[in-house]
XYZ file of C-alpha atoms in Angstrom:
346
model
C 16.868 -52.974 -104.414
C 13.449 -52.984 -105.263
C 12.752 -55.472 -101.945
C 14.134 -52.938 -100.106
C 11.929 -50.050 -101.969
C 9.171 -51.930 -101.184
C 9.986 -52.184 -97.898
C 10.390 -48.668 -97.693
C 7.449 -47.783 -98.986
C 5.403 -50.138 -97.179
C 7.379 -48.597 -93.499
C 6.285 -45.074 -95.243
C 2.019 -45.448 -95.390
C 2.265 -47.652 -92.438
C 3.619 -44.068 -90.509
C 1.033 -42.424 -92.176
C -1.586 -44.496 -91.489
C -0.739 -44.674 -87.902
C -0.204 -41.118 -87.463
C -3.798 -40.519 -89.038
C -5.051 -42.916 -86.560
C -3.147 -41.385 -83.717
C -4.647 -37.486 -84.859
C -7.889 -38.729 -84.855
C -7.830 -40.293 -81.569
C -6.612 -36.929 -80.122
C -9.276 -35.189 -81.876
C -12.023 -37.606 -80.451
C -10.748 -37.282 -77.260
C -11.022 -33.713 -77.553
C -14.222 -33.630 -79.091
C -15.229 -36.201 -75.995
C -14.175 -33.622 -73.599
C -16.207 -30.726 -75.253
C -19.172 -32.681 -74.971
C -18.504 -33.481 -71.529
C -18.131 -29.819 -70.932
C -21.058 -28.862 -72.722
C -23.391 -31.125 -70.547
C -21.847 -29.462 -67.557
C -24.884 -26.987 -66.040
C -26.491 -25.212 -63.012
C -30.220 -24.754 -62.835
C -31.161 -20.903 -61.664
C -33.740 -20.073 -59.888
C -35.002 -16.745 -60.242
C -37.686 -14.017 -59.903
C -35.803 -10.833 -61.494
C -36.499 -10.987 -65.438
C -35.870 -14.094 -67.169
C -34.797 -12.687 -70.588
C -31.892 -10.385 -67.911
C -30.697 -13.550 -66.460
C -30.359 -15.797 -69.823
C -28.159 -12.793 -71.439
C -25.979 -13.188 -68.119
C -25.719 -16.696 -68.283
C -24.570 -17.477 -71.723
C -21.953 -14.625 -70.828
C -20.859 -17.026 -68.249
C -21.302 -20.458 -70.160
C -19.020 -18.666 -72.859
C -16.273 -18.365 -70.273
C -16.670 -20.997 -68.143
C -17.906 -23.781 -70.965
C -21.108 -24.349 -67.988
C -24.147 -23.784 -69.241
C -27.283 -21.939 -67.528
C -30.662 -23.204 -67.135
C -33.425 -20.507 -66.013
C -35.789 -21.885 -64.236
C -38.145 -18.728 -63.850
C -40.578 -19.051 -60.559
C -42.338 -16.044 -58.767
C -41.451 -14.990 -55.486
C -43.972 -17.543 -53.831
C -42.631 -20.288 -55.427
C -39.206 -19.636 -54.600
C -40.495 -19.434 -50.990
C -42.284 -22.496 -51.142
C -40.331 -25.471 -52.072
C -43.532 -27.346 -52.641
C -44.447 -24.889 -55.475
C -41.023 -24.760 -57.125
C -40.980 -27.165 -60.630
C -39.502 -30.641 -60.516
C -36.337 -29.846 -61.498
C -33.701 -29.357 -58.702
C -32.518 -25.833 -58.270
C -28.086 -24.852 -57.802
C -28.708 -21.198 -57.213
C -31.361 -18.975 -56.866
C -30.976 -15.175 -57.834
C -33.516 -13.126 -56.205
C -33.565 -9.785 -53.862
C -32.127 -9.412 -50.425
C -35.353 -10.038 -48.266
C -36.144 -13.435 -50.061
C -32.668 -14.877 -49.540
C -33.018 -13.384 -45.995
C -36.869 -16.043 -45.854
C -34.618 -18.324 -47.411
C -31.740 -18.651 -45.107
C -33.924 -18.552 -42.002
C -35.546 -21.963 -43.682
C -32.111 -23.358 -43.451
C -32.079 -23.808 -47.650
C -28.924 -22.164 -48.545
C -25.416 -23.717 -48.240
C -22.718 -21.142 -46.534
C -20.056 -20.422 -49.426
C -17.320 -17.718 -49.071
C -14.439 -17.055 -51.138
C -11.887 -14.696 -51.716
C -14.706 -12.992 -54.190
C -17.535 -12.966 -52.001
C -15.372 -11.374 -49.374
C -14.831 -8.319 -51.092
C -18.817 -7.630 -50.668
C -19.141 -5.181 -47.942
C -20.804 -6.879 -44.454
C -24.307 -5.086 -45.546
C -24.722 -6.322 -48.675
C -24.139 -10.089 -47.814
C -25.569 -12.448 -45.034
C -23.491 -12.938 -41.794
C -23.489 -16.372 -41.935
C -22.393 -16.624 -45.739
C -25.705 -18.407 -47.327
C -25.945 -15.402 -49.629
C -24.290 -12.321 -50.916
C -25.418 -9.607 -53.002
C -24.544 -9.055 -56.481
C -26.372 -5.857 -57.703
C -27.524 -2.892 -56.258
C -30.112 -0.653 -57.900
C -30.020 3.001 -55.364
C -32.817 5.305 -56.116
C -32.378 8.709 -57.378
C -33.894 11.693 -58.364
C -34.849 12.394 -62.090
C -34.644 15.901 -63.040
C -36.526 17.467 -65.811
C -33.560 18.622 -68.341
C -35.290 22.334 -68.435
C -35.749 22.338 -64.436
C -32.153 21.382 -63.907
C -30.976 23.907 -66.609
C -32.853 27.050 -64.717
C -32.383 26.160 -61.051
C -28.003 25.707 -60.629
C -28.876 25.980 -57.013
C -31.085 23.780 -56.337
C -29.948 21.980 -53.195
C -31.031 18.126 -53.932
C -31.676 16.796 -50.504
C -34.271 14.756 -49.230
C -36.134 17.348 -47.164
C -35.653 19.922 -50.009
C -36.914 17.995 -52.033
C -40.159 16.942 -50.646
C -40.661 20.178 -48.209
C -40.393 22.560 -51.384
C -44.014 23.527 -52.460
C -43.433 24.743 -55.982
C -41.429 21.504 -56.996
C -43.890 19.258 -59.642
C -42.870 15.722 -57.825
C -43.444 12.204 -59.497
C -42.990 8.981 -56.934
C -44.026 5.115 -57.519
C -47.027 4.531 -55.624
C -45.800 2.354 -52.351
C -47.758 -0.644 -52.312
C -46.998 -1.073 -56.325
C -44.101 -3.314 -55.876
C -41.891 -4.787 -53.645
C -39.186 -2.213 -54.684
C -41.345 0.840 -53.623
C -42.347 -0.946 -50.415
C -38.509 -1.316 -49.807
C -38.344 2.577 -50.436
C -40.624 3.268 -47.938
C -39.315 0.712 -45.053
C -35.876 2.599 -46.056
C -36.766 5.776 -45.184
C -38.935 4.099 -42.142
C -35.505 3.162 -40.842
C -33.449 6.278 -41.826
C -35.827 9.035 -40.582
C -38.006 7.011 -38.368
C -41.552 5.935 -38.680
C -42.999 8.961 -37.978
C -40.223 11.122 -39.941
C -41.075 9.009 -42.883
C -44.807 9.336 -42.594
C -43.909 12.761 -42.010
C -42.027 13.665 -44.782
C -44.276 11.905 -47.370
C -47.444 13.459 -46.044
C -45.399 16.854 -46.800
C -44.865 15.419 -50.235
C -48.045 14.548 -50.682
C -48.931 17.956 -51.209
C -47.599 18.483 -54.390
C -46.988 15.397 -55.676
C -48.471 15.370 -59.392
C -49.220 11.471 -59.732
C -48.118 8.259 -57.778
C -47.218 5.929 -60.750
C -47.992 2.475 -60.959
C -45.073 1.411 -62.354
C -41.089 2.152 -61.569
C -40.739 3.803 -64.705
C -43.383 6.210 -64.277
C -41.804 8.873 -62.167
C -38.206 9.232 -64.606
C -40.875 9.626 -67.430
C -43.104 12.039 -65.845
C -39.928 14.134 -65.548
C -38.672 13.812 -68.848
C -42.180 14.637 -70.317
C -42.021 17.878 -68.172
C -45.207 16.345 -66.552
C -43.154 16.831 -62.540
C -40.148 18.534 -61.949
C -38.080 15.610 -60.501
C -38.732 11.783 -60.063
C -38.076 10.011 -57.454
C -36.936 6.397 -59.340
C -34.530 3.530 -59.138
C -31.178 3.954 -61.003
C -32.061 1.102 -63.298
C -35.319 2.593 -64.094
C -33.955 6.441 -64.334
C -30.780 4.694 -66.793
C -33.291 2.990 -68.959
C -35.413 6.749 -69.959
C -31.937 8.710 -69.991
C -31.193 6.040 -72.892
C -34.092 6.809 -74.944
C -32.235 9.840 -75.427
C -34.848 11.484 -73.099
C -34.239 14.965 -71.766
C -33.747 14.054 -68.017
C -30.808 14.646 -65.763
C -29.458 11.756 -62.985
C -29.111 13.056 -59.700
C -28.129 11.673 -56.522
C -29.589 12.477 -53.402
C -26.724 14.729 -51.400
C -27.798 12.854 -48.246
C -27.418 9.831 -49.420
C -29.325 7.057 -51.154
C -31.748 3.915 -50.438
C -31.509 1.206 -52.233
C -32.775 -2.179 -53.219
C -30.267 -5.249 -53.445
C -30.646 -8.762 -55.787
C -28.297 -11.090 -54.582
C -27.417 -14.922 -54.973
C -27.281 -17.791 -52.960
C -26.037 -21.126 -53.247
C -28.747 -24.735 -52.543
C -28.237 -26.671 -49.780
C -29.181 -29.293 -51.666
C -27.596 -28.461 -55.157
C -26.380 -31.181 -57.077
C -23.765 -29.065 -58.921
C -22.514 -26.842 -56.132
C -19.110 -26.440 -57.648
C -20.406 -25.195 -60.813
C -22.573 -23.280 -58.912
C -19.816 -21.436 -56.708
C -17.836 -20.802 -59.684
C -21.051 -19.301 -60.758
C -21.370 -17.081 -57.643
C -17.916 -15.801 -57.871
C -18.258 -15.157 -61.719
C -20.938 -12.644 -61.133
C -18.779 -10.632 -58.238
C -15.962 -10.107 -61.220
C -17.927 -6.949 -61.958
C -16.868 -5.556 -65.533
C -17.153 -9.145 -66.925
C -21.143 -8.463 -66.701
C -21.250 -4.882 -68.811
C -21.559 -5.634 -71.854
C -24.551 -8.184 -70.882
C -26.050 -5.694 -69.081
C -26.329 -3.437 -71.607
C -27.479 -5.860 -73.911
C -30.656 -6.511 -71.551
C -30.666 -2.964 -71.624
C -29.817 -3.186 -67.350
C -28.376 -0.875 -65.412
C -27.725 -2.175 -61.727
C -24.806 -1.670 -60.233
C -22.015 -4.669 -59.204
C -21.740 -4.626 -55.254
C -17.494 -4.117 -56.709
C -17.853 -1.545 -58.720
C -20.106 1.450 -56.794
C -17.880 4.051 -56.895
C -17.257 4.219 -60.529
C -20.603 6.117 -61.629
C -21.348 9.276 -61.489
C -24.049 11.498 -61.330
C -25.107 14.654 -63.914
C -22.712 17.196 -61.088
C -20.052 14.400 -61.353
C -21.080 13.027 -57.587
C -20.547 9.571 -56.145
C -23.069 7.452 -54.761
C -23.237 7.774 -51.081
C -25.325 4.699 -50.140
C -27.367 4.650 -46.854
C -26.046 2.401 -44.347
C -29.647 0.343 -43.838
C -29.543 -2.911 -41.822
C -32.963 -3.400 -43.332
C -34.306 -6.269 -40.929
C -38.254 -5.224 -41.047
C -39.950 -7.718 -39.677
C -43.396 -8.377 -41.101
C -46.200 -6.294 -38.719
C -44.118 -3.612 -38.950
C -44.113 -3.460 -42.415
C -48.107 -3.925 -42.433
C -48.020 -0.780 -39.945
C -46.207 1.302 -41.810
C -47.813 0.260 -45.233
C -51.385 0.847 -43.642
C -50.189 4.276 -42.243
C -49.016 5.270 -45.267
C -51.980 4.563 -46.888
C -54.329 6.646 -44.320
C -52.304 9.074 -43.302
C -50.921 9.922 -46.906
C -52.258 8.325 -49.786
C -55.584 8.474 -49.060
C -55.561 11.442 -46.621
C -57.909 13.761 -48.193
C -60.602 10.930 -48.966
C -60.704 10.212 -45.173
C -61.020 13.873 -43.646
C-alpha cells in the first residue's frame, strides 16, 4: 500500500511538473511570436507634419501589431532619392503632385485592392502607383456677426469676390504649395484669364493676403474681413478654438488639395506596406487620431458625411489638375503683376 502511494504520488508531481513545463512552452512560444510581431515595420516617408503622421501610425501598429517609422524629409528630398536618409523607404505619404513627380520617375510599385478601388478615378493615379487618402477642399470662413445679418447672402464664387462691400481675407499665392494649388484650380476651372480676372476683381477689397493658411479663417473670426477664403483643415482648426466663425461651402463647388500614398518600388516590406495603404482607406478607423492631432482632412470614403453651417454637402470640383511646370510659372508671374502687385506697377 504505501509502494503503491508512493507511486501515486510520484505519477501525481511528475503531471504537474510536465504540465508546468508544457504551459510555459506555450507561453514562450507566444511571447516569441509577439516579439516577432513587434519587430514587424514599414518606414514612411513623408512631408505633411510628422507629429500628424506618428498619431496615425501607432493607430495602425495598435491594430495591425506593425509598427511605423517616420522618416520625415522635405519635399526635395522626397524628389531626390540621392537626398533621402539611408534608411530604405515602404511608403511615402505626401500630396498629389509629388506622387504624380514620383510615378513619372518610375519609383512607385502599382498596388490595387478592393480598398483602393473604392477611391474615385480623380483622386488616384491611372496606373495604380498611388491613391489618395485625404482631401482638404477650401471654403469660405464667415464672420459669425456677417453670417448672422446677411441670410441672403448668395455664397458663390463670383459673389463673393465681385461684391465691393465684402471685407475679404485670402492666403497670399506664392505662400505655399497649397495656395499655389488654389490658384492653378481656379486657372483650370475658370480659365487663365477668368482666374486672373476674378482675383484682380478681388483684389480690390481684399483686406490682407496672409502668409500663412490660417490667416484668412482668423481674420474672419477677429471681424478683421468678412469671409476667408481657407482650407477646411485650416477653417476646422479656428472653429475649434471656439472662435465665432461660420463654415461655408462654396455653392459652385469647391477646389481642393489632395495627400495621398504610394507604395516603393523598391520596399522591402511591401506587404506590410499594402496592408498599410488599405488601413488608411477604412475611413472612420482614422477619427479619433485625427482629432487627436487636432486634423481635419477629409477620407477620400467618407466626403459626403460633413456638412456645412446651412447643412450643405461638399460639391467637389471635378479638376484633372495636370499643370505642367511653365504654365504654372505663367500664371504665378501673372498673378503677381497683374494682381498682387498691380498698383505698385501702374
Amino acid at each position: 500500500m504505501k509502494r503503491l502511494a508512493s507511486v501515486l504520488l510520484f505519477l501525481g508531481i511528475a503531471v504537474l511538473v510536465f504540465g508546468s513545463v508544457i504551459l510555459y512552452m506555450e507561453k514562450a512560444a507566444r511571447q516569441r511570436a509577439n516579439d516577432v510581431a513587434s519587430t514587424r515595420f514599414i518606414r514612411v516617408y513623408t512631408d505633411m507634419p510628422a507629429d500628424f503622421i506618428q498619431t496615425v501610425g501607432q493607430a495602425f501598429a495598435r491594430k495591425e501589431k506593425i509598427n511605423i517609422v517616420v522618416v520625415p524629409l522635405t519635399t526635395r528630398q522626397i524628389l531626390d532619392s540621392t537626398l533621402r536618409s539611408d534608411n530604405m523607404g515602404d511608403v511615402v505619404i505626401t500630396s498629389q503632385e509629388v506622387l504624380q513627380q514620383l510615378s513619372e520617375k518610375k519609383e512607385l510599385a502599382p498596388y490595387s485592392s478592393p480598398a483602393s478601388d473604392t477611391v474615385m478615378h480623380q483622386y488616384r493615379a491611372e496606373n495604380d502607383t498611388w491613391t489618395g487618402i485625404w482631401i482638404d477642399p477650401v471654403v469660405f470662413a464667415v464672420n459669425r456677426d456677417f453670417y448672422a445679418e446677411n441670410p441672403d447672402y448668395i455664397y458663390t464664387w463670383d459673389n463673393v469676390v465681385t461684391s465691393p462691400m465684402t471685407r475679404l481675407s485670402v492666403t497670399d499665392f506664392v505662400s505655399s504649395s497649397e495656395a499655389e494649388d488654389l490658384l492653378y484650380s481656379m486657372s483650370e476651372r475658370f480659365g487663365e484669364d477668368g482666374a486672373i480676372g476674378r482675383l484682380a476683381y478681388a483684389g480690390t477689397h481684399i483686406v490682407q493676403y496672409g502668409k500663412f493658411l490660417s490667416t484668412p479663417a482668423r481674420m474672419a473670426a477677429m471681424d478683421k474681413a468678412d469671409i476667408g477664403i481657407s482650407s477646411f483643415n485650416e477653417v476646422m482648426r479656428v472653429k475649434n478654438e471656439h472662435l465665432p466663425i461660420a463654415v461655408v461651402y462654396p455653392d459652385d463647388g469647391q477646389p481642393w488639395y489632395l495627400y495621398g500614398i504610394g507604395v516603393f518600388s523598391d520596399a522591402a516590406h511591401k506587404p506590410d506596406a499594402r496592408r498599410f495603404v488599405d488601413w488608411l482607406l477604412t475611413g472612420k478607423t482614422l477619427d479619433k487620431a485625427m482629432n487627436a492631432s487636432d486634423t481635419y482632412y477629409l477620407s477620400t470614403n467618407e466626403l459626403r458625411r460633413d456638412k456645412d453651417e446651412r447643412g450643405h454637402l461638399l460639391s467637389l470640383w471635378n479638376l484633372k489638375k495636370v499643370f505642367v511646370k511653365t504654365g504654372r510659372d505663367s500664371l504665378k508671374k501673372r498673378w503677381v503683376t497683374q494682381v498682387r502687385f498691380a498698383r505698385d506697377t501702374e
